[in-house]
Each structure stands twice: as C-alpha cells, then as structure tokens.
Amino acid sequence: MPMPELPEVEALAAFLRENAVGKVVTRVDLAGIQSLKTFDPPLSSLAGLEVTGASRTGKFLDLDVSGIHLVVHLARAGWLHWRAELPTAPPKPGKGPLAVRVHLDDGAGFDLTEQGTRKGLAVYVVRSPSSEVPGIARLGPDALAVDAEAFAALMKGRKGQLKGALTDQTLVSGIGNAYSDEILHVAKLSPFKGADKLTDDEVLRLYDAVRTTLTDALERQVGQQAAKLKGEKRANLRVHARTGLPCPVCGDTVREVSFADTSLQYCPTCQTGGKPLADRRMSKLLR
Ligand SMILES: [Zn+2]
C-alpha cells in the first residue's frame, strides 16, 4: 500500500476545502489513543467551531478550525475516509483501524484510520503548526515550491545517496518512497548515486523530474474523491511497487533493492547503465 505523499495529501486538502470548510465541528471521537500527540488545547476544544481552511505542509494535512489546527500525518498506512453520514454512537476505543472521527454539523464527517500494527499515524491539535508540530518545524522547502537554484544547492551540499536525499523531509519536503522511485526513473538516475556527485545537467534533470512527476500526479488527483486517490496513484506508477514487471519506457525488467523495512524499485537499463544494483539485504545474508 503506497503511503500518502505530496500529491495525495494535497488532493485530500483540496477535497476538504470543497466538503468541510464552512461546516461546524460538532464532536471529535478519539478511538486510537496513541495517535493523539498533544493535549493542550484538548481535542474537545474543536467542537462548536467552524472549519475555516484545509491545507498541506510537506506530507502533513492541516485542518484549520477557526484558529485551532487539527494537523495529521498519515504515515505509512494511515488514510482519511470521508463519509456522507457518520454513525452517531461513539466508537469503541482501541478496536480496529479507526483512530479519530470528526463529526460535522450536517451529519457528514471523516474517519482517520490506520491499517496494520505499526502505529505511525499522528494527530496534533495546536494553535501554531509551524512551531508546535516538531515534524513541521524541521521541514525543508516544499518540493513544488523550491526553485532550481536552491534545489541544486541542497543536493550539492548533501552527502549520501539520492534516494535518501529525496525522501529526507528536512532537505526537501513532500516526497516519499513511491514518488522518489518514480522521480529517479524519470530523471534516469541511479538511486545509489551520491547527491553531491551530480553534474549540473543531472541536477537540472532531477529538478525537472521532481516537478513533472509531482505536478502530473497532482493534476490526476485533485478533484478526485478521497476514496479514489490511492487507486489513481497505484495505476500510474512506472517502477515503484512493480518489481518483475516490464519498464514502460524500455521494456527491461523492473528490479528491487530491499532494506530492513522498506524497498526501492528501479530499471537497470534506464537508470544504472544496465547493471543491477547490489541488494544489501541479500549480500548480508550471503556473507
Ligand atoms: Zn527502463
């Protein structure tokens, strides 16, 4: 299941601007206690206030409820489910994927859910997201807002591999595991190439790939129903999560490198001069 990144979170924010702004929060149910990371102001302070805005910062979703912000990081397996009619009975805490349920004054609302056992979904209720949410305070410039010159300077000042550089939210924010694979494939660059080793031409190619990949995904996703976003994302991937399938550009077989709890996918012909990359997990097992 691909985790939500810049295009999906932006599309969710757009969806909430269409459907939640102007409505009043009547109640917020907390079913997954571990997802709430703040205590002041309390979750209950949102009740009775009007939703006045919805936006994205990095991969964080920010619902502005008359100056109190409900900030959500969906992590790997979190999602927002919009529901035209929410059940009114309070949910049972600790059972199933539901973490937080937000009721609006017309009976609609949304559930924040998380599948699986690794709980990473994080919800913050704050007055100032940029100073009170640590992950937002540390964010680097937005991947769609940074200009070519600043992007080149960030990459050239960074030691380590491109895959890690692109997904480091403190360097450039909004790109995760799936779109970094896609961007590197579009730019025809190896995920293992050193960020500070890029030529001027390569860094420009990478910058263009960031913009086209994220902009194309945004154009497909903004305006879609929340429920359709994940399928839309999956259907348009070139290499990510496509191990063993043909590269849509050259037909070579998409390969994978596995790490302890994640993996990356790439096309050898397009990205690494036809040479498969060493899979460190495999070589560790063989050592
Ligand atoms: Zn290829």
mmCIF file of N, CA and C and ligand atoms in Angstrom, residues 185 188 239 246-252 254 267-271, ligand 1:
data_model
loop_
_atom_site.group_PDB
_atom_site.id
_atom_site.type_symbol
_atom_site.label_atom_id
_atom_site.label_comp_id
_atom_site.label_asym_id
_atom_site.label_seq_id
_atom_site.Cartn_x
_atom_site.Cartn_y
_atom_site.Cartn_z
ATOM 1 N N HIS A 185 13.462 7.463 -11.813
ATOM 2 C CA HIS A 185 13.277 6.779 -13.103
ATOM 3 C C HIS A 185 13.094 7.799 -14.226
ATOM 4 N N LYS A 188 16.318 9.334 -15.038
ATOM 5 C CA LYS A 188 17.311 8.343 -15.470
ATOM 6 C C LYS A 188 18.559 8.384 -14.595
ATOM 7 N N VAL A 239 7.776 2.497 -11.995
ATOM 8 C CA VAL A 239 8.645 1.457 -11.429
ATOM 9 C C VAL A 239 8.291 1.095 -9.990
ATOM 10 N N PRO A 246 7.619 -5.245 -16.698
ATOM 11 C CA PRO A 246 8.451 -4.513 -17.663
ATOM 12 C C PRO A 246 8.438 -2.999 -17.425
ATOM 13 N N CYS A 247 9.598 -2.370 -17.619
ATOM 14 C CA CYS A 247 9.698 -0.905 -17.579
ATOM 15 C C CYS A 247 8.861 -0.345 -18.724
ATOM 16 N N PRO A 248 7.988 0.635 -18.461
ATOM 17 C CA PRO A 248 7.129 1.167 -19.520
ATOM 18 C C PRO A 248 7.904 1.966 -20.578
ATOM 19 N N VAL A 249 9.157 2.310 -20.291
ATOM 20 C CA VAL A 249 9.961 3.085 -21.243
ATOM 21 C C VAL A 249 10.767 2.166 -22.153
ATOM 22 N N CYS A 250 11.479 1.174 -21.571
ATOM 23 C CA CYS A 250 12.417 0.369 -22.367
ATOM 24 C C CYS A 250 12.079 -1.110 -22.381
ATOM 25 N N GLY A 251 11.188 -1.571 -21.509
ATOM 26 C CA GLY A 251 10.807 -2.983 -21.506
ATOM 27 C C GLY A 251 11.675 -3.873 -20.634
ATOM 28 N N ASP A 252 12.798 -3.354 -20.131
ATOM 29 C CA ASP A 252 13.634 -4.135 -19.211
ATOM 30 C C ASP A 252 12.806 -4.480 -17.965
ATOM 31 N N VAL A 254 11.822 -4.448 -14.192
ATOM 32 C CA VAL A 254 11.999 -3.581 -13.028
ATOM 33 C C VAL A 254 12.570 -4.418 -11.887
ATOM 34 N N CYS A 267 14.764 0.708 -12.856
ATOM 35 C CA CYS A 267 15.010 -0.004 -14.115
ATOM 36 C C CYS A 267 16.496 0.066 -14.432
ATOM 37 N N PRO A 268 17.182 -1.082 -14.501
ATOM 38 C CA PRO A 268 18.624 -1.065 -14.777
ATOM 39 C C PRO A 268 18.963 -0.368 -16.105
ATOM 40 N N THR A 269 18.237 -0.654 -17.177
ATOM 41 C CA THR A 269 18.571 -0.055 -18.469
ATOM 42 C C THR A 269 18.428 1.465 -18.432
ATOM 43 N N CYS A 270 17.350 1.956 -17.846
ATOM 44 C CA CYS A 270 17.116 3.401 -17.809
ATOM 45 C C CYS A 270 17.993 4.127 -16.793
ATOM 46 N N GLN A 271 18.369 3.453 -15.703
ATOM 47 C CA GLN A 271 18.931 4.195 -14.570
ATOM 48 C C GLN A 271 20.350 3.823 -14.159
HETATM 49 ZN ZN ZN B 1 13.640 1.232 -18.497
#
